[in-house]
PDB file of C-alpha atoms and ligand atoms in Angstrom:
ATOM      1  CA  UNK A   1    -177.059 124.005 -93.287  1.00 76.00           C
ATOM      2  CA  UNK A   2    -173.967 126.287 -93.277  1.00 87.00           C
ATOM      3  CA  UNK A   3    -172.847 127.063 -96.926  1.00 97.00           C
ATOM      4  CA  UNK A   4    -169.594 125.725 -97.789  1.00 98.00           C
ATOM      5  CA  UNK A   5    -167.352 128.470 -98.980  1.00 98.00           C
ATOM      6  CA  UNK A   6    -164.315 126.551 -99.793  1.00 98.00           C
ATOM      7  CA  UNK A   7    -163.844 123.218-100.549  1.00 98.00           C
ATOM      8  CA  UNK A   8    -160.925 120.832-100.779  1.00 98.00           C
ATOM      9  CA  UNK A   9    -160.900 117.652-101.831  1.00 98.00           C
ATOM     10  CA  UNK A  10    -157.998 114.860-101.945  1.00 98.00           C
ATOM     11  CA  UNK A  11    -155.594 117.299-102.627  1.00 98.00           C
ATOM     12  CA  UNK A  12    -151.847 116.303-102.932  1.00 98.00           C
ATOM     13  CA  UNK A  13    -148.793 118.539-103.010  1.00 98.00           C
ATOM     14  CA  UNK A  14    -145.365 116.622-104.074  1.00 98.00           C
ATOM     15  CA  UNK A  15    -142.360 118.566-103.798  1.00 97.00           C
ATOM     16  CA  UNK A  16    -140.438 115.937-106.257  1.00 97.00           C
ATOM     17  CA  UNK A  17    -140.685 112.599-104.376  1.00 96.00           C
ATOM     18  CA  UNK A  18    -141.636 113.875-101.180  1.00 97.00           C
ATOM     19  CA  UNK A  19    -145.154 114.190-100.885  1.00 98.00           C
ATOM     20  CA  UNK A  20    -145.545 117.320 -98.043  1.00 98.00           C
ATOM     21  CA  UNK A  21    -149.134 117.091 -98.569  1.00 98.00           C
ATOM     22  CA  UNK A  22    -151.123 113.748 -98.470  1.00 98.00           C
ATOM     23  CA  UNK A  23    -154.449 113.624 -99.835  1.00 98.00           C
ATOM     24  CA  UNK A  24    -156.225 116.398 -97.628  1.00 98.00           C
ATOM     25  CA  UNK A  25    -160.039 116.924 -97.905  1.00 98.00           C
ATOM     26  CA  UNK A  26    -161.893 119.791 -95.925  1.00 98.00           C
ATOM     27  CA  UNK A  27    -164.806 122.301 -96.543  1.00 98.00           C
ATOM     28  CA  UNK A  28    -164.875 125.983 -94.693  1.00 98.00           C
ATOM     29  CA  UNK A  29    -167.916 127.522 -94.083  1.00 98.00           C
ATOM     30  CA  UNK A  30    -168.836 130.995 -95.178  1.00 98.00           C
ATOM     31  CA  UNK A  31    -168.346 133.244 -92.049  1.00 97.00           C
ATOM     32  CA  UNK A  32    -166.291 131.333 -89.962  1.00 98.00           C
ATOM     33  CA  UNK A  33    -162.758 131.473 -88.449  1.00 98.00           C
ATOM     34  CA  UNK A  34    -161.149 128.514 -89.565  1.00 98.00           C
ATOM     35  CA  UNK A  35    -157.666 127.189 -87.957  1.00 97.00           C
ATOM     36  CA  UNK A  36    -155.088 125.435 -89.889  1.00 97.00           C
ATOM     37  CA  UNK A  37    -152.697 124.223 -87.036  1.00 96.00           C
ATOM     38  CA  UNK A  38    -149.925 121.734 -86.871  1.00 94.00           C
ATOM     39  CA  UNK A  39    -146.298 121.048 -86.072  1.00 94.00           C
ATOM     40  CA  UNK A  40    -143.578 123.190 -88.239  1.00 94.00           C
ATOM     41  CA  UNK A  41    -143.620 120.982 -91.767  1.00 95.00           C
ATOM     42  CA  UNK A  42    -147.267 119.616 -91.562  1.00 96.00           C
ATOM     43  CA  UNK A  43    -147.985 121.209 -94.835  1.00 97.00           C
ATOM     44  CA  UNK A  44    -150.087 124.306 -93.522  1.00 96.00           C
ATOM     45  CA  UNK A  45    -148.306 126.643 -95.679  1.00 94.00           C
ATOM     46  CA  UNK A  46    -148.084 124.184 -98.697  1.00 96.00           C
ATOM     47  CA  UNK A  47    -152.002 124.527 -97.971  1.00 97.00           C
ATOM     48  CA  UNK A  48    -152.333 127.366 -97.583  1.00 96.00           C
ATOM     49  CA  UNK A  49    -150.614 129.171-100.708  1.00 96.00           C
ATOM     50  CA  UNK A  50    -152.296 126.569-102.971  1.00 97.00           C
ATOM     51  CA  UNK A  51    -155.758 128.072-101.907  1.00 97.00           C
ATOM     52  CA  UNK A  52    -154.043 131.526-102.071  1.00 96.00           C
ATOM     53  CA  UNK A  53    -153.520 130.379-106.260  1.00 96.00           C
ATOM     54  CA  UNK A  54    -149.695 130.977-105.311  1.00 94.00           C
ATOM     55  CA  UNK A  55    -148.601 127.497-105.908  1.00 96.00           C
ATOM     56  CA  UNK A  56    -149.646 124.671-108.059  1.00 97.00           C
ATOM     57  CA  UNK A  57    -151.176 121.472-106.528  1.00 98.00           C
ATOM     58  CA  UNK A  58    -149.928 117.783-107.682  1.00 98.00           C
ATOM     59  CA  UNK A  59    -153.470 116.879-107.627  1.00 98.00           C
ATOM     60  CA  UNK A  60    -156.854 116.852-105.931  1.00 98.00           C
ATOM     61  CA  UNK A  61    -159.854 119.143-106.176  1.00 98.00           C
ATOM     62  CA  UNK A  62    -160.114 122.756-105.005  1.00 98.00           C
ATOM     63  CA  UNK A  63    -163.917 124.751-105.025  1.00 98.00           C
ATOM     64  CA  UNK A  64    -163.530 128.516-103.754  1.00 98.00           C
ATOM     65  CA  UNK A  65    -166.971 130.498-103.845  1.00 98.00           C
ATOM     66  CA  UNK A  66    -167.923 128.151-106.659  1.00 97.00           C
ATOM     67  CA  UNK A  67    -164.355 128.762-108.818  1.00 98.00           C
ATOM     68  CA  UNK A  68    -162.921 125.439-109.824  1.00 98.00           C
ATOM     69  CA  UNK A  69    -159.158 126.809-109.119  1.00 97.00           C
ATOM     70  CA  UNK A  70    -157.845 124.963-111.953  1.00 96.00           C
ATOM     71  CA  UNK A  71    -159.703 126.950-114.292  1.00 97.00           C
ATOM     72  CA  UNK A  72    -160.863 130.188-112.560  1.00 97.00           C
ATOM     73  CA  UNK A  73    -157.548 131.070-110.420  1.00 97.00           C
ATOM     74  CA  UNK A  74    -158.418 135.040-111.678  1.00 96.00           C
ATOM     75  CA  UNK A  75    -161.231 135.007-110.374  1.00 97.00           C
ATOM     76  CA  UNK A  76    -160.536 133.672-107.315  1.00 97.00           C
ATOM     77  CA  UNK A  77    -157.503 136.085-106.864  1.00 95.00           C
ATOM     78  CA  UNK A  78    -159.658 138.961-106.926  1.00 94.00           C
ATOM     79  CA  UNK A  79    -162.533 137.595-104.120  1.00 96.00           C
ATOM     80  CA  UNK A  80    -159.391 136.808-101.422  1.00 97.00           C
ATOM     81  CA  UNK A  81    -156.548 138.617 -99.605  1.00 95.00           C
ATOM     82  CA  UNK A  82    -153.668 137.481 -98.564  1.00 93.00           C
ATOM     83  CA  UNK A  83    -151.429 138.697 -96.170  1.00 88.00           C
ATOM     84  CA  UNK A  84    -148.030 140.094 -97.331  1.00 75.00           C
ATOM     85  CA  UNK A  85    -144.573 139.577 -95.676  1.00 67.00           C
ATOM     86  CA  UNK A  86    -143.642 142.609 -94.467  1.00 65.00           C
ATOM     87  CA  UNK A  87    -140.767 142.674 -97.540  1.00 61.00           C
ATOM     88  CA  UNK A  88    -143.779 143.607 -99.646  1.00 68.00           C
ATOM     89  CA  UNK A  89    -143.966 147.093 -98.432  1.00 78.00           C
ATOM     90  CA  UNK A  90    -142.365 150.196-100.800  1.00 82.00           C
ATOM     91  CA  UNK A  91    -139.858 151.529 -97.552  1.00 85.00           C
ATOM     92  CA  UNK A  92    -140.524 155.676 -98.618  1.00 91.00           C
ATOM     93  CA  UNK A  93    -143.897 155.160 -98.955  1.00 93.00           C
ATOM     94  CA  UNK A  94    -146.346 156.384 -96.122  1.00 95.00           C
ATOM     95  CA  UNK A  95    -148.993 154.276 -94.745  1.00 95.00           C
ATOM     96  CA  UNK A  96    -151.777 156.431 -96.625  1.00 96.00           C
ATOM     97  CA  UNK A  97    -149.622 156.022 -99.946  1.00 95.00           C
ATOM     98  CA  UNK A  98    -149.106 152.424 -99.754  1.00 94.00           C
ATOM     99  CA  UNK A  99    -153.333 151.634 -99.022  1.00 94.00           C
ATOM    100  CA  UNK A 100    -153.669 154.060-102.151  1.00 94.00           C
ATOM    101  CA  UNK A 101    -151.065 152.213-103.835  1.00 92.00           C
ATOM    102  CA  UNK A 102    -152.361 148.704-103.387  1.00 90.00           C
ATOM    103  CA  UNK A 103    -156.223 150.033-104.173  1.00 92.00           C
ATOM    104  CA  UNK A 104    -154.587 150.846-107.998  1.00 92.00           C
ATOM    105  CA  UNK A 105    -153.069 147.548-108.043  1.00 87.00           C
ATOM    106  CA  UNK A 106    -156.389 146.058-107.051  1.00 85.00           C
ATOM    107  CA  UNK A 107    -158.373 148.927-109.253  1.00 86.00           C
ATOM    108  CA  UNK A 108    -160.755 149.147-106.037  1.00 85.00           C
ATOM    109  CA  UNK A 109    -161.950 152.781-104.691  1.00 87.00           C
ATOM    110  CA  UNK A 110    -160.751 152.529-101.906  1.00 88.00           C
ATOM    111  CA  UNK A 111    -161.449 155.621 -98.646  1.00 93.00           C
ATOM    112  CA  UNK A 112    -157.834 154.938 -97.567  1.00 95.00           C
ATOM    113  CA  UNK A 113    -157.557 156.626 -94.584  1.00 95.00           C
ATOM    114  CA  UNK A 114    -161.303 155.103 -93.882  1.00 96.00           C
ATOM    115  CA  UNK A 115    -159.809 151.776 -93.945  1.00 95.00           C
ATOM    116  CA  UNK A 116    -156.920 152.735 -91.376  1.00 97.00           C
ATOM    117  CA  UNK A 117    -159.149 154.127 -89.084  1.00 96.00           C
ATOM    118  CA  UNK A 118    -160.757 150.369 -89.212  1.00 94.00           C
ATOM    119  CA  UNK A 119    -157.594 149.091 -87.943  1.00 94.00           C
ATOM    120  CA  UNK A 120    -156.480 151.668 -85.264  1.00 94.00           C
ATOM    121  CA  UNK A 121    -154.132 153.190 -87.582  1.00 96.00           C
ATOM    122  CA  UNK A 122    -155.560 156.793 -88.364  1.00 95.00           C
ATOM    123  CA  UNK A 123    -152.892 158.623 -86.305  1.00 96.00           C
ATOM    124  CA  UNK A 124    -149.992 156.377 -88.287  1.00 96.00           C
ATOM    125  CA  UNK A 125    -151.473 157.395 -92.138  1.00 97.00           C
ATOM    126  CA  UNK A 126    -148.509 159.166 -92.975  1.00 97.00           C
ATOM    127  CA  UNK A 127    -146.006 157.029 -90.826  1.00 96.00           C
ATOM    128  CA  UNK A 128    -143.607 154.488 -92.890  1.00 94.00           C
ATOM    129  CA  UNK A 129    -144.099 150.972 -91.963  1.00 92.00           C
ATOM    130  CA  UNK A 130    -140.858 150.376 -90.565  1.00 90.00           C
ATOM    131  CA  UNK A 131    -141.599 153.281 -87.761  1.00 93.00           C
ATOM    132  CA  UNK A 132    -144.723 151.255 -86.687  1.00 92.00           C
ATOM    133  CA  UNK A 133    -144.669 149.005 -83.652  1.00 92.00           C
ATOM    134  CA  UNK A 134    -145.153 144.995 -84.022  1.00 90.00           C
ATOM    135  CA  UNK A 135    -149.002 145.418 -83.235  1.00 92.00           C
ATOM    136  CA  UNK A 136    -149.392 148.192 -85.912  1.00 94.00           C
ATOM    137  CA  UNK A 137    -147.756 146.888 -88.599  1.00 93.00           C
ATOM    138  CA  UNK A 138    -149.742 143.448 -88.025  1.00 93.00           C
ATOM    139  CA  UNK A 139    -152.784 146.125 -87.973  1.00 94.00           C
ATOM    140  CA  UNK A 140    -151.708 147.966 -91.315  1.00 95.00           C
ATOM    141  CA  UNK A 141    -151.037 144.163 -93.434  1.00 93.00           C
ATOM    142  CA  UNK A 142    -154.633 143.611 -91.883  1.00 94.00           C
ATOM    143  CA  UNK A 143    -155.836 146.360 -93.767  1.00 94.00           C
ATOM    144  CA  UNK A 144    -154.374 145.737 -96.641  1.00 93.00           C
ATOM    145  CA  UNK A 145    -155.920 142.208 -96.904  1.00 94.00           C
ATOM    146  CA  UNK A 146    -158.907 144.026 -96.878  1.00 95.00           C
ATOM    147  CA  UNK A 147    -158.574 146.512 -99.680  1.00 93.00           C
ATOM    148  CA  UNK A 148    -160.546 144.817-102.461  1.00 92.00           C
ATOM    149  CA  UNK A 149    -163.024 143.757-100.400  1.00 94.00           C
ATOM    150  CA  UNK A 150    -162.602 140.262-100.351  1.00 96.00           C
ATOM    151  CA  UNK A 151    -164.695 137.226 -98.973  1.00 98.00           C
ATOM    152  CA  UNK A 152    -162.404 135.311 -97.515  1.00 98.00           C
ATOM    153  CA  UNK A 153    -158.497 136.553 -96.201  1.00 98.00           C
ATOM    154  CA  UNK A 154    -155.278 134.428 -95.599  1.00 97.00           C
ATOM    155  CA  UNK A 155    -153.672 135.103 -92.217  1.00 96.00           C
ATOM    156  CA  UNK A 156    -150.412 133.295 -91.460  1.00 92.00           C
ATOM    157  CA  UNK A 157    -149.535 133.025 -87.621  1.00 93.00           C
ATOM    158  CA  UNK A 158    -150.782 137.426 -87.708  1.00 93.00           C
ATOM    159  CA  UNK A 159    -149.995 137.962 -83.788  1.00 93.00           C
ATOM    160  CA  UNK A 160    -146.368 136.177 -83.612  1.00 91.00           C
ATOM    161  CA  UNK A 161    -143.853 138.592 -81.338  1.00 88.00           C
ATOM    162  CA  UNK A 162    -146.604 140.638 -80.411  1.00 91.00           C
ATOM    163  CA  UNK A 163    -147.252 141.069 -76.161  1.00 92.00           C
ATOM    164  CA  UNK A 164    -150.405 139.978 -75.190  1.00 93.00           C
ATOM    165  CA  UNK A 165    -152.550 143.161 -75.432  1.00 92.00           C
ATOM    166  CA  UNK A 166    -151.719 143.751 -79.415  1.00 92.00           C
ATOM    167  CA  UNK A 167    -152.685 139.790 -79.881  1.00 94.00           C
ATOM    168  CA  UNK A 168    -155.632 140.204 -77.482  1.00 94.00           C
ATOM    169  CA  UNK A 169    -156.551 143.549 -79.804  1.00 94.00           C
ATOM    170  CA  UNK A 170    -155.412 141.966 -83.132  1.00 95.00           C
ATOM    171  CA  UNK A 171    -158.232 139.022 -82.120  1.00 96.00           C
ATOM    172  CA  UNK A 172    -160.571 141.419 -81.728  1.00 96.00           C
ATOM    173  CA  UNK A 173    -160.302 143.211 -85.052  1.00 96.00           C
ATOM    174  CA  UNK A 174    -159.978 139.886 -86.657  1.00 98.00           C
ATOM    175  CA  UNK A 175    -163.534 138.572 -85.158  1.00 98.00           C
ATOM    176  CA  UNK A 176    -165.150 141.967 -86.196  1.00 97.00           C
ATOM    177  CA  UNK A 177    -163.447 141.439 -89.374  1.00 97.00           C
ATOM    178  CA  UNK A 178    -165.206 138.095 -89.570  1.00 98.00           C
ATOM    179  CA  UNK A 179    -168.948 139.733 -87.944  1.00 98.00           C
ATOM    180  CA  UNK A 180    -168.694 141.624 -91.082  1.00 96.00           C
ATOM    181  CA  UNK A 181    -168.897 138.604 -93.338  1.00 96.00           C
ATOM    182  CA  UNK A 182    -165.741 138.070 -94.201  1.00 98.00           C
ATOM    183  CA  UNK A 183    -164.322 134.118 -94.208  1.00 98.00           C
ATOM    184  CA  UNK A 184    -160.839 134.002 -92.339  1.00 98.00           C
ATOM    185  CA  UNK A 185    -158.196 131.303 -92.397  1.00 98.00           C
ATOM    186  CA  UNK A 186    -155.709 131.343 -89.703  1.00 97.00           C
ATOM    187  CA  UNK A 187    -152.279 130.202 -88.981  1.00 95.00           C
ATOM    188  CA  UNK A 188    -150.963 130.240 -85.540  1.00 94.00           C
ATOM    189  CA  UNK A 189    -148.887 128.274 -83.039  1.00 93.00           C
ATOM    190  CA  UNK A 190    -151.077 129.080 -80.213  1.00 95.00           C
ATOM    191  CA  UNK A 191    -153.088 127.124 -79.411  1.00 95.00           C
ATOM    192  CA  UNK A 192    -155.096 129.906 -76.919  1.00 93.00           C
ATOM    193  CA  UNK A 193    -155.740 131.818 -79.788  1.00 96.00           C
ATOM    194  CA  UNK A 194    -156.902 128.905 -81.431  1.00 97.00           C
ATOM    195  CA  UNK A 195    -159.417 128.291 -79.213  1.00 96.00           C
ATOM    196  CA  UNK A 196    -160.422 131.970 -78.657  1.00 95.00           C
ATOM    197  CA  UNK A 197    -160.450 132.981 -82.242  1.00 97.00           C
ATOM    198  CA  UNK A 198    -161.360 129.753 -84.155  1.00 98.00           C
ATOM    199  CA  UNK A 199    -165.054 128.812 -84.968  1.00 98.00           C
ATOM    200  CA  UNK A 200    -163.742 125.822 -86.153  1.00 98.00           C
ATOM    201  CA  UNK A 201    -159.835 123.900 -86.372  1.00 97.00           C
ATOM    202  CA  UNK A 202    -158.334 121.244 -88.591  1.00 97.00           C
ATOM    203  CA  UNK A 203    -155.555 119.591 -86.834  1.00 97.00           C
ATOM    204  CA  UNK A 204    -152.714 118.807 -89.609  1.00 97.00           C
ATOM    205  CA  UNK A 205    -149.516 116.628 -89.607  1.00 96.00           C
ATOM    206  CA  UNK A 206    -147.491 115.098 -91.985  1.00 96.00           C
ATOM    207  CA  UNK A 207    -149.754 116.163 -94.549  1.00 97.00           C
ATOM    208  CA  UNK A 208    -152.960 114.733 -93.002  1.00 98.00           C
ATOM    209  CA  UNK A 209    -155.589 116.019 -91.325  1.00 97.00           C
ATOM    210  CA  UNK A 210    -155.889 114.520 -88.106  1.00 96.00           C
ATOM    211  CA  UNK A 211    -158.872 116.090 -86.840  1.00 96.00           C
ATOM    212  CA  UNK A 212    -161.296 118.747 -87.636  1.00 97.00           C
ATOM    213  CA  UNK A 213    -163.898 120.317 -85.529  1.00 97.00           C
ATOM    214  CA  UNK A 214    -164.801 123.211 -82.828  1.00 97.00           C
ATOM    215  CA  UNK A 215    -161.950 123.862 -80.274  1.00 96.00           C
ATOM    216  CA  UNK A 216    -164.391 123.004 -77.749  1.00 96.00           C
ATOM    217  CA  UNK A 217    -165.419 119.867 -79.307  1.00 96.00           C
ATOM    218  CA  UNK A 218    -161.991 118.532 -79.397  1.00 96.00           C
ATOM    219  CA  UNK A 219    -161.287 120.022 -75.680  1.00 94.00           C
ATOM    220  CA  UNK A 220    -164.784 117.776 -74.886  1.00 94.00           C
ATOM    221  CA  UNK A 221    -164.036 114.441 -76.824  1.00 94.00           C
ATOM    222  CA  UNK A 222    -160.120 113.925 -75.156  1.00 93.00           C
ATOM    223  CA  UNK A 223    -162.374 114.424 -71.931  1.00 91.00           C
ATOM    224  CA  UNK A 224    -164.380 111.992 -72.842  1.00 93.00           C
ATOM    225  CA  UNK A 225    -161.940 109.730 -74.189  1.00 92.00           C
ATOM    226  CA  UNK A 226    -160.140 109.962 -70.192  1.00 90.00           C
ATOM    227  CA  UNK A 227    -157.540 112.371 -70.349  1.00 90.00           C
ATOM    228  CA  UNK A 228    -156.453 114.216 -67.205  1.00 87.00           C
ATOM    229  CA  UNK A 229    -154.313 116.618 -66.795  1.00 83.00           C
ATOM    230  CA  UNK A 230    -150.709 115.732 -64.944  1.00 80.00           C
ATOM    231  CA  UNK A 231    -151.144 118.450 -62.900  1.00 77.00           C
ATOM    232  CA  UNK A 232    -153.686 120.406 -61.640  1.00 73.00           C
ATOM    233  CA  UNK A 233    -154.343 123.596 -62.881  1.00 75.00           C
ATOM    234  CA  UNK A 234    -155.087 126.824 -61.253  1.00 84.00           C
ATOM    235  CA  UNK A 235    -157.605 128.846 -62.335  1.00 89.00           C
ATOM    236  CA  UNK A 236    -155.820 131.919 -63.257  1.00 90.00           C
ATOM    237  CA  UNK A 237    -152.480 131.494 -64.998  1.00 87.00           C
ATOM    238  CA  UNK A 238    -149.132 134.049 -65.446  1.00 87.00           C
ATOM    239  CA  UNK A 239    -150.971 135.725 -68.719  1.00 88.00           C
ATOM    240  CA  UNK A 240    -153.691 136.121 -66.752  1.00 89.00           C
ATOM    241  CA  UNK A 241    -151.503 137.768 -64.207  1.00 90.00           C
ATOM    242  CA  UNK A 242    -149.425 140.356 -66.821  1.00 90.00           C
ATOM    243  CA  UNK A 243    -152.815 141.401 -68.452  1.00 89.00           C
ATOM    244  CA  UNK A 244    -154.440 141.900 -64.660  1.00 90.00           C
ATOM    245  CA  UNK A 245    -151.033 143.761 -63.483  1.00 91.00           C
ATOM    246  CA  UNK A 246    -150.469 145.966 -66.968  1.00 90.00           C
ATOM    247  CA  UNK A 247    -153.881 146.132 -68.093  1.00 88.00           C
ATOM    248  CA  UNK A 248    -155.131 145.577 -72.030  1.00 81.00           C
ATOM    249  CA  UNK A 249    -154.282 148.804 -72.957  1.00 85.00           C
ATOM    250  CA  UNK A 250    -152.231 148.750 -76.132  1.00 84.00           C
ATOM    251  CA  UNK A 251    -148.749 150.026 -75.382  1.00 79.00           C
ATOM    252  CA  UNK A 252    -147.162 150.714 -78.695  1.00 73.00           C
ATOM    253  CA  UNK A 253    -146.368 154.708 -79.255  1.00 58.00           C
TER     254      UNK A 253
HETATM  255  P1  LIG B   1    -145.741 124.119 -92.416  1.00 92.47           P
HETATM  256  O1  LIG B   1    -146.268 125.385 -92.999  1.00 92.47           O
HETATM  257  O2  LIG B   1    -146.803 123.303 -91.751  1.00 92.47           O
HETATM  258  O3  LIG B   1    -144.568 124.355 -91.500  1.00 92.47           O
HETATM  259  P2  LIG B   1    -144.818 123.562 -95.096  1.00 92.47           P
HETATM  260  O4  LIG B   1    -146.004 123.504 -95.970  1.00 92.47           O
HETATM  261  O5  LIG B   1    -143.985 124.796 -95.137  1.00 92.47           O
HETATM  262  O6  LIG B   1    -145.226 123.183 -93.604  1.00 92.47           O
HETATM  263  O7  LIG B   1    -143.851 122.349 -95.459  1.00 92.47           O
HETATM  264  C1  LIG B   1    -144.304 121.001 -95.528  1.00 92.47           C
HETATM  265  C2  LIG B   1    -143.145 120.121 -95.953  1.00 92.47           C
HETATM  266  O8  LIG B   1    -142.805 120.385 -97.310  1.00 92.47           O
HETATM  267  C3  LIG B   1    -141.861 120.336 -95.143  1.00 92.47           C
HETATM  268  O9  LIG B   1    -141.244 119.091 -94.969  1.00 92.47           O
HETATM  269  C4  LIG B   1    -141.046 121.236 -96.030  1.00 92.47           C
HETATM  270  O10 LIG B   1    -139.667 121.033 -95.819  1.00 92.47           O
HETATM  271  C5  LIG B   1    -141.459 120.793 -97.422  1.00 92.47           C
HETATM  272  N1  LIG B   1    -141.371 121.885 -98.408  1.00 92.47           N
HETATM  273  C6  LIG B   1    -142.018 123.072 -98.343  1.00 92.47           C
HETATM  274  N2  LIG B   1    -141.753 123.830 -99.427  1.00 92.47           N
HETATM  275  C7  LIG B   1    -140.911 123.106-100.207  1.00 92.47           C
HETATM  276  C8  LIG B   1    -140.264 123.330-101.469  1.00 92.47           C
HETATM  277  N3  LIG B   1    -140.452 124.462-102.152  1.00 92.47           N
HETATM  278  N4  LIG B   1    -139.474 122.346-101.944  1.00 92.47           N
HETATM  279  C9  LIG B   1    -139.299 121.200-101.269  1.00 92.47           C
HETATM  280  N5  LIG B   1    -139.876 120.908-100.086  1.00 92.47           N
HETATM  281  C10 LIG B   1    -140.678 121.843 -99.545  1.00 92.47           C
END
């Protein structure tokens, strides 16, 4: 039995009339990669930021690591981490200031430059933000998910822009991230990454979940159910070829 780490049930977001999220009900499990994916205006983000405690729900039921989030949303700030928009980062401040910064917010100790060596980053600790490269910054608002320690973190779509050796490295950190025995929910729009990174997806659209299993599960059932492909595919494909022809080095100073 895997131990359920969140769970939602029935829950309904209304934006006025319009109801962007339908009646939803899904558990993660504690240690797993879990997918949110869907078409731009499922309600992933509506999702999302209601188990973040960053918007209010029209109704339903939400359990995180046994906090009703009704009544506990204070407690359940302080066990999660959430991944900032890049806006969210003081523009004078070094890399090394900003981790110290947040661990005050957070009122964690905190070995700052510790924690950037986790993510790559030692070399950047007194960099600003806005000198880093797409990879590193994506790196350094890893990090800072990670400052109070939490049990579960927030990603939304993490590797967008970035060329295919900073998302191949980004998935890397985020499954160690995860072998450490931290939960992580995802974002993303690829659907690759999805099935490399995921333990498990829920498939969302219009504000229902549509499916929810292993990538490989779903890959095995639309076999089953017939499906070929139109065309047949080679076994290698052009990603294959730019990672074979520029190697996985990360290319970022
Ligand atoms: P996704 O993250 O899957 O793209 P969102 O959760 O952002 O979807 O949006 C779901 C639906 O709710 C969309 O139709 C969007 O336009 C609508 N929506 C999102 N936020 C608001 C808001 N603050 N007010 C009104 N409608 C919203």
């Amino acid at each position: 039995m895997q131990k359920i780490i969140i769970s939602v049930k029935d829950l309904v977001k209304k934006y006025g009339n319009f109801e962007a999220v339908k009646g939803i009900s899904f558990d993660v499990y504690a240690g797993e990669i879990f997918g949110l994916l869907g078409p731009n205006g499922a309600g992933k983000s509506t999702t999302l930021e209601i188990l973040e405690t960053l918007r209010s729900k029209t109704s339903g039921e939400v359990t995180i690591h046994g906090f009703d989030l009704e009544k506990h949303p204070a407690e359940i700030k302080q066990i999660i981490g959430v991944q900032l928009q890049n806006s969210g980062y003081y523009p004078q401040l070094k890399l090394i200031e900003l981790v110290e910064m947040f661990a005050g917010l957070y009122n964690q100790k905190t070995d700052a430059l510790a924690l950037l060596k986790s993510m790559q980053l030692e070399d950047k600790a007194n960099s600003l933000y806005k000198e880093l490269s797409g990879g590193q910054q994506q790196r350094f608002s890893l990090a800072i998910t990670l400052i109070n320690h939490p049990k579960i973190i927030f990603l939304d779509e993490p590797t967008t822009g970035l060329d295919p050796q900073a998302r191949r490295n980004l998935w890397q950190l985020i499954k160690r991230i995860r072998d450490n025995g931290t939960t992580v929910i995802i974002t993303t729009h690829y659907m690759d990454e999805a099935e490399m990174l995921c333990d498990r997806v829920a498939i969302i659209d219009s504000g229902k979940i549509i499916s929810i299993a292993s990538p490989e599960q779903m890959i095995d059932e639309l076999l089953l159910s017939g499906f070929e492909k139109a065309k047949e595919t080679k076994r290698a494909n052009l990603e294959d070829v730019f990672i074979h022809l520029t190697g996985k080095q990360l290319r970022e100073e």
